[in-house]
Tab-separated table of C-alpha atoms and ligand atoms in Angstrom:
chain	number	residue	atom	x	y	z
A	1	UNK	CA	133.687	110.869	137.104
A	2	UNK	CA	131.290	110.260	140.011
A	3	UNK	CA	129.358	113.284	141.227
A	4	UNK	CA	129.785	114.283	144.859
A	5	UNK	CA	126.301	112.939	145.548
A	6	UNK	CA	127.019	109.511	144.004
A	7	UNK	CA	130.265	109.254	146.015
A	8	UNK	CA	128.335	110.143	149.161
A	9	UNK	CA	125.577	107.615	148.319
A	10	UNK	CA	128.069	104.770	147.797
A	11	UNK	CA	129.866	105.583	151.039
A	12	UNK	CA	126.508	105.691	152.909
A	13	UNK	CA	125.720	102.149	151.678
A	14	UNK	CA	129.208	100.920	152.541
A	15	UNK	CA	128.997	102.459	156.018
A	16	UNK	CA	125.584	100.819	156.532
A	17	UNK	CA	127.183	97.481	155.535
A	18	UNK	CA	130.049	98.089	157.971
A	19	UNK	CA	127.511	98.558	160.778
A	20	UNK	CA	125.747	95.292	159.865
A	21	UNK	CA	126.324	91.775	161.192
A	22	UNK	CA	126.195	88.477	159.353
A	23	UNK	CA	123.160	86.194	159.684
A	24	UNK	CA	123.116	82.995	161.762
A	25	UNK	CA	123.432	79.439	160.522
A	26	UNK	CA	121.038	77.303	162.568
A	27	UNK	CA	121.573	73.564	162.960
A	28	UNK	CA	118.436	71.456	163.280
A	29	UNK	CA	118.545	68.352	165.436
A	30	UNK	CA	116.329	65.749	163.780
A	31	UNK	CA	116.659	62.374	165.532
A	32	UNK	CA	115.140	60.573	162.533
A	33	UNK	CA	118.215	61.386	160.431
A	34	UNK	CA	121.260	59.983	162.259
A	35	UNK	CA	124.532	61.337	160.826
A	36	UNK	CA	122.693	63.835	158.629
A	37	UNK	CA	122.561	67.477	159.711
A	38	UNK	CA	120.251	70.084	158.192
A	39	UNK	CA	121.214	73.753	158.509
A	40	UNK	CA	119.162	76.887	157.910
A	41	UNK	CA	120.864	80.128	156.935
A	42	UNK	CA	118.612	82.562	158.765
A	43	UNK	CA	118.127	85.519	156.443
A	44	UNK	CA	115.143	86.787	158.404
A	45	UNK	CA	117.451	88.636	160.798
A	46	UNK	CA	118.562	91.317	158.337
A	47	UNK	CA	117.286	94.798	159.293
A	48	UNK	CA	114.546	94.538	156.646
A	49	UNK	CA	113.604	90.966	157.495
A	50	UNK	CA	114.624	88.866	154.483
A	51	UNK	CA	117.378	87.651	152.173
A	52	UNK	CA	116.431	90.556	149.904
A	53	UNK	CA	118.400	92.949	152.109
A	54	UNK	CA	121.568	91.634	150.446
A	55	UNK	CA	120.075	91.990	146.959
A	56	UNK	CA	118.757	95.518	147.561
A	57	UNK	CA	122.208	96.659	148.700
A	58	UNK	CA	123.805	95.104	145.609
A	59	UNK	CA	121.198	96.555	143.221
A	60	UNK	CA	121.639	100.088	144.594
A	61	UNK	CA	125.431	99.848	144.320
A	62	UNK	CA	125.084	98.428	140.784
A	63	UNK	CA	122.738	101.254	139.746
A	64	UNK	CA	124.949	103.930	141.322
A	65	UNK	CA	128.185	102.598	139.826
A	66	UNK	CA	126.549	102.221	136.389
A	67	UNK	CA	125.481	105.873	136.473
A	68	UNK	CA	121.778	104.910	136.454
A	69	UNK	CA	120.940	106.344	139.883
A	70	UNK	CA	121.647	110.013	140.559
A	71	UNK	CA	120.585	112.563	143.141
A	72	UNK	CA	116.760	112.651	143.219
A	73	UNK	CA	116.226	109.698	140.798
A	74	UNK	CA	112.898	108.016	141.621
A	75	UNK	CA	113.424	104.266	142.083
A	76	UNK	CA	110.748	101.899	140.783
A	77	UNK	CA	110.720	98.150	141.402
A	78	UNK	CA	108.540	95.167	140.550
A	79	UNK	CA	108.346	92.824	143.498
A	80	UNK	CA	106.303	90.316	145.428
A	81	UNK	CA	107.110	92.467	148.426
A	82	UNK	CA	110.339	91.423	150.151
A	83	UNK	CA	112.689	93.137	147.711
A	84	UNK	CA	110.562	96.265	147.833
A	85	UNK	CA	110.773	96.397	151.648
A	86	UNK	CA	114.576	96.189	151.477
A	87	UNK	CA	114.878	98.683	148.614
A	88	UNK	CA	112.599	101.135	150.428
A	89	UNK	CA	115.089	100.971	153.315
A	90	UNK	CA	118.056	101.838	151.061
A	91	UNK	CA	116.069	104.496	149.138
A	92	UNK	CA	115.349	106.205	152.456
A	93	UNK	CA	119.017	105.947	153.419
A	94	UNK	CA	119.886	107.848	150.220
A	95	UNK	CA	116.896	110.216	150.299
A	96	UNK	CA	115.407	108.879	147.031
A	97	UNK	CA	111.692	108.488	146.227
A	98	UNK	CA	110.670	104.820	145.970
A	99	UNK	CA	107.663	103.125	144.351
A	100	UNK	CA	106.973	99.382	144.639
A	101	UNK	CA	104.854	97.727	141.939
A	102	UNK	CA	103.245	94.629	143.447
A	103	UNK	CA	100.293	92.249	143.062
A	104	UNK	CA	97.323	93.402	145.157
A	105	UNK	CA	97.445	90.136	147.167
A	106	UNK	CA	100.875	91.015	148.680
A	107	UNK	CA	101.056	90.426	152.461
A	108	UNK	CA	99.727	93.422	154.428
A	109	UNK	CA	102.741	93.428	156.722
A	110	UNK	CA	105.110	93.975	153.760
A	111	UNK	CA	102.988	96.878	152.467
A	112	UNK	CA	103.111	98.469	155.925
A	113	UNK	CA	106.894	98.059	156.037
A	114	UNK	CA	107.393	99.652	152.601
A	115	UNK	CA	105.297	102.609	153.756
A	116	UNK	CA	107.170	102.719	157.062
A	117	UNK	CA	110.380	103.332	155.086
A	118	UNK	CA	108.657	106.108	153.137
A	119	UNK	CA	107.988	104.078	149.967
A	120	UNK	CA	104.781	104.138	147.911
A	121	UNK	CA	102.930	101.042	146.688
A	122	UNK	CA	101.391	100.732	143.228
A	123	UNK	CA	99.160	97.679	142.941
A	124	UNK	CA	98.339	95.552	139.914
A	125	UNK	CA	95.896	92.642	139.717
A	126	UNK	CA	98.311	89.775	139.011
A	127	UNK	CA	102.017	88.914	139.163
A	128	UNK	CA	102.171	88.954	135.330
A	129	UNK	CA	101.422	92.699	135.224
A	130	UNK	CA	104.217	93.999	137.462
A	131	UNK	CA	106.845	94.248	134.722
A	132	UNK	CA	104.950	96.444	132.220
A	133	UNK	CA	103.517	98.638	134.987
A	134	UNK	CA	107.025	99.245	136.380
A	135	UNK	CA	108.433	100.166	132.967
A	136	UNK	CA	105.559	102.570	132.383
A	137	UNK	CA	105.968	104.273	135.769
A	138	UNK	CA	109.717	104.616	135.283
A	139	UNK	CA	109.129	106.261	131.879
A	140	UNK	CA	106.470	108.624	133.224
A	141	UNK	CA	108.508	109.687	136.262
A	142	UNK	CA	111.874	109.671	134.477
A	143	UNK	CA	112.935	107.230	137.164
A	144	UNK	CA	115.102	104.120	137.294
A	145	UNK	CA	113.415	100.704	137.071
A	146	UNK	CA	115.627	98.588	139.292
A	147	UNK	CA	114.430	95.332	137.619
A	148	UNK	CA	115.601	92.707	140.092
A	149	UNK	CA	114.410	89.930	137.781
A	150	UNK	CA	116.965	90.927	135.164
A	151	UNK	CA	119.819	92.240	137.282
A	152	UNK	CA	119.844	90.097	140.464
A	153	UNK	CA	122.313	87.563	139.065
A	154	UNK	CA	124.813	90.162	137.829
A	155	UNK	CA	124.509	92.725	140.632
A	156	UNK	CA	125.663	90.090	143.149
A	157	UNK	CA	129.336	89.166	143.314
A	158	UNK	CA	129.338	85.340	143.320
A	159	UNK	CA	133.122	84.803	143.432
A	160	UNK	CA	133.550	85.425	147.151
A	161	UNK	CA	133.521	88.763	148.891
A	162	UNK	CA	131.138	87.792	151.649
A	163	UNK	CA	128.180	86.770	149.496
A	164	UNK	CA	125.651	84.364	151.008
A	165	UNK	CA	127.423	81.237	149.712
A	166	UNK	CA	130.793	82.391	151.045
A	167	UNK	CA	129.209	83.098	154.414
A	168	UNK	CA	127.599	79.613	154.543
A	169	UNK	CA	130.908	77.865	153.846
A	170	UNK	CA	132.767	79.926	156.464
A	171	UNK	CA	130.099	79.177	159.073
A	172	UNK	CA	130.216	75.447	158.248
A	173	UNK	CA	133.968	75.176	158.826
A	174	UNK	CA	133.809	73.548	162.296
A	175	UNK	CA	130.880	71.216	161.583
A	176	UNK	CA	131.260	67.399	161.344
A	177	UNK	CA	130.553	67.592	157.594
A	178	UNK	CA	131.766	71.084	156.627
A	179	UNK	CA	131.174	70.698	152.904
A	180	UNK	CA	127.442	70.118	152.404
A	181	UNK	CA	126.216	67.346	150.133
A	182	UNK	CA	123.435	69.639	149.017
A	183	UNK	CA	122.329	73.253	149.171
A	184	UNK	CA	118.608	73.707	148.595
A	185	UNK	CA	117.082	76.994	147.447
A	186	UNK	CA	113.915	78.196	145.774
A	187	UNK	CA	113.887	80.811	143.013
A	188	UNK	CA	112.129	84.162	142.756
A	189	UNK	CA	114.531	86.131	140.630
A	190	UNK	CA	116.856	83.109	140.651
A	191	UNK	CA	119.625	85.421	141.847
A	192	UNK	CA	120.403	83.526	145.051
A	193	UNK	CA	120.531	80.131	143.336
A	194	UNK	CA	122.757	81.636	140.620
A	195	UNK	CA	125.132	83.060	143.255
A	196	UNK	CA	125.294	79.742	145.135
A	197	UNK	CA	125.687	77.615	141.984
A	198	UNK	CA	128.442	79.790	140.513
A	199	UNK	CA	130.248	79.986	143.851
A	200	UNK	CA	130.264	76.177	144.181
A	201	UNK	CA	131.896	75.857	140.761
A	202	UNK	CA	134.313	78.704	141.271
A	203	UNK	CA	135.546	77.249	144.580
A	204	UNK	CA	135.611	73.674	143.273
A	205	UNK	CA	133.184	72.195	145.815
A	206	UNK	CA	131.344	68.926	145.076
A	207	UNK	CA	128.212	70.246	146.794
A	208	UNK	CA	125.141	69.930	144.571
A	209	UNK	CA	122.471	72.587	144.194
A	210	UNK	CA	118.786	71.655	144.277
A	211	UNK	CA	116.241	74.314	143.278
A	212	UNK	CA	112.736	73.712	144.595
A	213	UNK	CA	109.887	75.204	142.572
A	214	UNK	CA	106.280	75.824	143.652
A	215	UNK	CA	103.116	75.169	141.641
A	216	UNK	CA	102.353	77.572	138.773
A	217	UNK	CA	106.024	78.416	138.247
A	218	UNK	CA	107.797	77.955	134.918
A	219	UNK	CA	111.336	77.517	136.271
A	220	UNK	CA	111.251	73.711	136.523
A	221	UNK	CA	109.779	73.243	133.021
A	222	UNK	CA	112.348	75.709	131.682
A	223	UNK	CA	115.173	73.834	133.392
A	224	UNK	CA	114.006	70.660	131.606
A	225	UNK	CA	113.098	72.102	128.198
A	226	UNK	CA	115.209	75.318	128.005
A	227	UNK	CA	112.210	76.964	126.361
A	228	UNK	CA	112.562	80.581	127.514
A	229	UNK	CA	109.155	81.548	126.125
A	230	UNK	CA	107.253	79.482	128.724
A	231	UNK	CA	104.502	81.351	130.561
A	232	UNK	CA	102.069	80.454	133.318
A	233	UNK	CA	98.651	82.136	133.321
A	234	UNK	CA	98.467	81.964	137.130
A	235	UNK	CA	100.830	83.509	139.676
A	236	UNK	CA	102.536	81.547	142.455
A	237	UNK	CA	100.783	81.418	145.828
A	238	UNK	CA	104.094	81.116	147.668
A	239	UNK	CA	105.163	84.732	148.101
A	240	UNK	CA	108.639	85.520	146.828
A	241	UNK	CA	109.158	82.420	144.704
A	242	UNK	CA	107.853	80.807	141.541
A	243	UNK	CA	107.401	83.025	138.494
A	244	UNK	CA	104.885	83.130	135.634
A	245	UNK	CA	107.684	83.763	133.102
A	246	UNK	CA	111.324	82.710	132.746
A	247	UNK	CA	113.309	85.401	134.561
A	248	UNK	CA	116.664	86.392	133.069
A	249	UNK	CA	118.358	86.033	136.480
A	250	UNK	CA	117.545	82.311	136.697
A	251	UNK	CA	120.634	80.443	135.475
A	252	UNK	CA	119.613	76.828	134.752
A	253	UNK	CA	123.062	75.391	134.022
A	254	UNK	CA	124.318	75.802	137.599
A	255	UNK	CA	121.376	73.779	138.998
A	256	UNK	CA	121.958	70.044	139.554
A	257	UNK	CA	118.401	69.002	140.343
A	258	UNK	CA	114.945	70.540	140.604
A	259	UNK	CA	111.907	69.426	142.582
A	260	UNK	CA	108.269	70.524	142.217
A	261	UNK	CA	106.776	71.309	145.641
A	262	UNK	CA	102.983	71.438	146.047
A	263	UNK	CA	101.813	74.654	147.757
A	264	UNK	CA	100.145	72.632	150.522
A	265	UNK	CA	103.501	70.909	151.199
A	266	UNK	CA	105.257	74.293	151.500
A	267	UNK	CA	102.676	75.578	153.987
A	268	UNK	CA	102.628	72.318	155.986
A	269	UNK	CA	106.433	72.332	156.217
A	270	UNK	CA	106.585	76.021	157.221
A	271	UNK	CA	104.091	75.310	160.006
A	272	UNK	CA	105.999	72.187	161.088
A	273	UNK	CA	109.251	74.179	161.262
A	274	UNK	CA	107.738	76.290	164.031
A	275	UNK	CA	107.722	73.135	166.186
A	276	UNK	CA	111.490	72.801	165.580
A	277	UNK	CA	112.575	76.450	165.805
A	278	UNK	CA	110.063	77.938	168.225
A	279	UNK	CA	109.163	80.670	165.727
A	280	UNK	CA	107.320	81.087	162.486
A	281	UNK	CA	108.907	81.145	159.029
A	282	UNK	CA	107.548	82.257	155.637
A	283	UNK	CA	106.144	79.789	153.115
A	284	UNK	CA	109.189	79.862	150.801
A	285	UNK	CA	111.228	78.545	153.730
A	286	UNK	CA	108.695	75.706	153.889
A	287	UNK	CA	109.343	75.006	150.193
A	288	UNK	CA	113.104	74.948	150.841
A	289	UNK	CA	112.760	72.694	153.880
A	290	UNK	CA	110.485	70.245	152.041
A	291	UNK	CA	113.307	69.763	149.531
A	292	UNK	CA	115.909	69.412	152.305
A	293	UNK	CA	113.813	66.782	154.150
A	294	UNK	CA	113.414	64.725	150.976
A	295	UNK	CA	117.135	64.835	150.277
A	296	UNK	CA	117.851	63.828	153.888
A	297	UNK	CA	115.487	60.858	153.507
A	298	UNK	CA	117.210	59.909	150.253
A	299	UNK	CA	120.623	60.026	151.981
A	300	UNK	CA	119.306	57.972	154.906
A	301	UNK	CA	117.926	55.334	152.520
A	302	UNK	CA	121.341	55.143	150.818
A	303	UNK	CA	123.129	54.843	154.215
A	304	UNK	CA	124.921	58.130	153.611
A	305	UNK	CA	125.870	60.754	156.165
A	306	UNK	CA	126.578	64.432	155.587
A	307	UNK	CA	125.069	67.884	155.734
A	308	UNK	CA	122.381	69.779	153.854
A	309	UNK	CA	122.053	73.570	153.928
A	310	UNK	CA	118.980	75.565	153.042
A	311	UNK	CA	117.691	79.084	153.636
A	312	UNK	CA	115.277	80.612	156.106
A	313	UNK	CA	114.217	83.400	153.733
A	314	UNK	CA	111.864	85.457	155.921
A	315	UNK	CA	109.789	85.341	159.075
A	316	UNK	CA	106.252	83.977	159.355
A	317	UNK	CA	105.171	87.066	161.305
A	318	UNK	CA	104.626	88.673	157.896
A	319	UNK	CA	102.036	86.054	156.989
A	320	UNK	CA	99.878	85.674	160.114
A	321	UNK	CA	96.708	86.460	158.147
A	322	UNK	CA	97.556	84.048	155.304
A	323	UNK	CA	99.791	80.968	155.766
A	324	UNK	CA	99.122	80.940	159.525
A	325	UNK	CA	95.375	81.508	159.207
A	326	UNK	CA	93.562	78.139	158.833
A	327	UNK	CA	90.572	79.703	157.001
A	328	UNK	CA	92.845	81.402	154.467
A	329	UNK	CA	94.853	78.213	153.996
A	330	UNK	CA	91.702	76.104	153.479
A	331	UNK	CA	90.321	78.593	150.922
A	332	UNK	CA	93.553	79.360	149.036
A	333	UNK	CA	95.923	76.420	149.458
A	334	UNK	CA	93.664	73.441	150.237
A	335	UNK	CA	94.095	70.481	152.579
A	336	UNK	CA	97.556	70.395	154.143
A	337	UNK	CA	96.847	67.303	156.295
A	338	UNK	CA	98.316	64.742	153.811
A	339	UNK	CA	101.581	66.694	153.769
A	340	UNK	CA	101.641	67.016	157.549
A	341	UNK	CA	101.317	63.219	157.660
A	342	UNK	CA	104.151	62.830	155.145
A	343	UNK	CA	106.454	65.078	157.204
A	344	UNK	CA	105.653	63.047	160.328
A	345	UNK	CA	106.572	59.866	158.404
A	346	UNK	CA	109.796	61.418	157.024
A	347	UNK	CA	111.292	62.776	160.243
B	1	LIG	C1	110.565	85.303	150.866
B	1	LIG	C2	111.426	84.996	149.663
B	1	LIG	N1	111.973	83.772	149.527
B	1	LIG	C3	112.741	83.449	148.471
B	1	LIG	C4	113.005	84.359	147.454
B	1	LIG	C5	113.823	83.946	146.249
B	1	LIG	O1	115.080	84.546	146.132
B	1	LIG	P1	115.725	84.916	144.721
B	1	LIG	O2	114.992	86.128	144.193
B	1	LIG	O3	117.149	85.213	144.992
B	1	LIG	O4	115.545	83.772	143.783
B	1	LIG	C6	112.440	85.629	147.564
B	1	LIG	C7	112.656	86.608	146.483
B	1	LIG	O5	111.965	87.609	146.376
B	1	LIG	C8	111.648	85.970	148.685
B	1	LIG	O6	111.086	87.187	148.821
């Protein structure tokens, strides 16, 4: 039987959900693609600024209902930052201590937000070290390691029930092409792509799922080889996506196609999107949009019309000192000019 505290905690999360609104679906008008519409599901407008708000809510409910989270349980999470910001929000809502284990290069703005919600940050040198450090902290503090990389795919209900895929299809209902040809998403945990891919099958849609993968990530090689022992010695430079190991939440069989996206292409596309939206987006949104633009060009070349949906994962305001700082980009990403030229040619 649930304790009084667990019942209260679940009802606090449900009441918070009741007070929340859905996110917008933005339609881009790109004159170079007649008859092809590209949509962005704008996940930056959640209270904690990213698509991870949905995941954090699901992971807390999963942990509470499994009996893993009780009154006073310290919550520990490995993250590239966005999930930790959202989990810090829910930990504060429930009055639980929260520690984020993150690479030391994590965007300053995310660190400030975690601390704003009363969370603590524990830094490790590289993305490969976050898992072991989280397990160790959870053992030492007798806490609960949330482990988004394992549990994202199963904590989210993919059948319907207002998940992100369900919301996209409802918002598309009055569009000229309501069933998208493609949905494009990148993978961090792989949880969002798993939710979308399973939902498409469950509902019987012909929409295909493309997963875009940045440099130094093993997901694309794993999708081709199914070798789950693959490792990359270097972490991804696109915060939130691309992993140095095969994460259990990445479900390869629901993915129709994958595309490798150079880091410089992701940054160039994120910066170009500002000229279309009038505001800045994070680099993973650039990765997503690069994939969407290439699919749109492929459809145009084949004389096809239709719609493509992708995600605006978080805002660029978090990355003013990195992806929007030309010195940082030159030193860490390289020359983005060839990709800017390619975007200009594409659109
Ligand atoms: C900014 C950003 N984009 C994309 C993703 C990828 O989402 P998922 O973990 O569902 O694969 C993440 C995940 O942390 C993220 O923080």
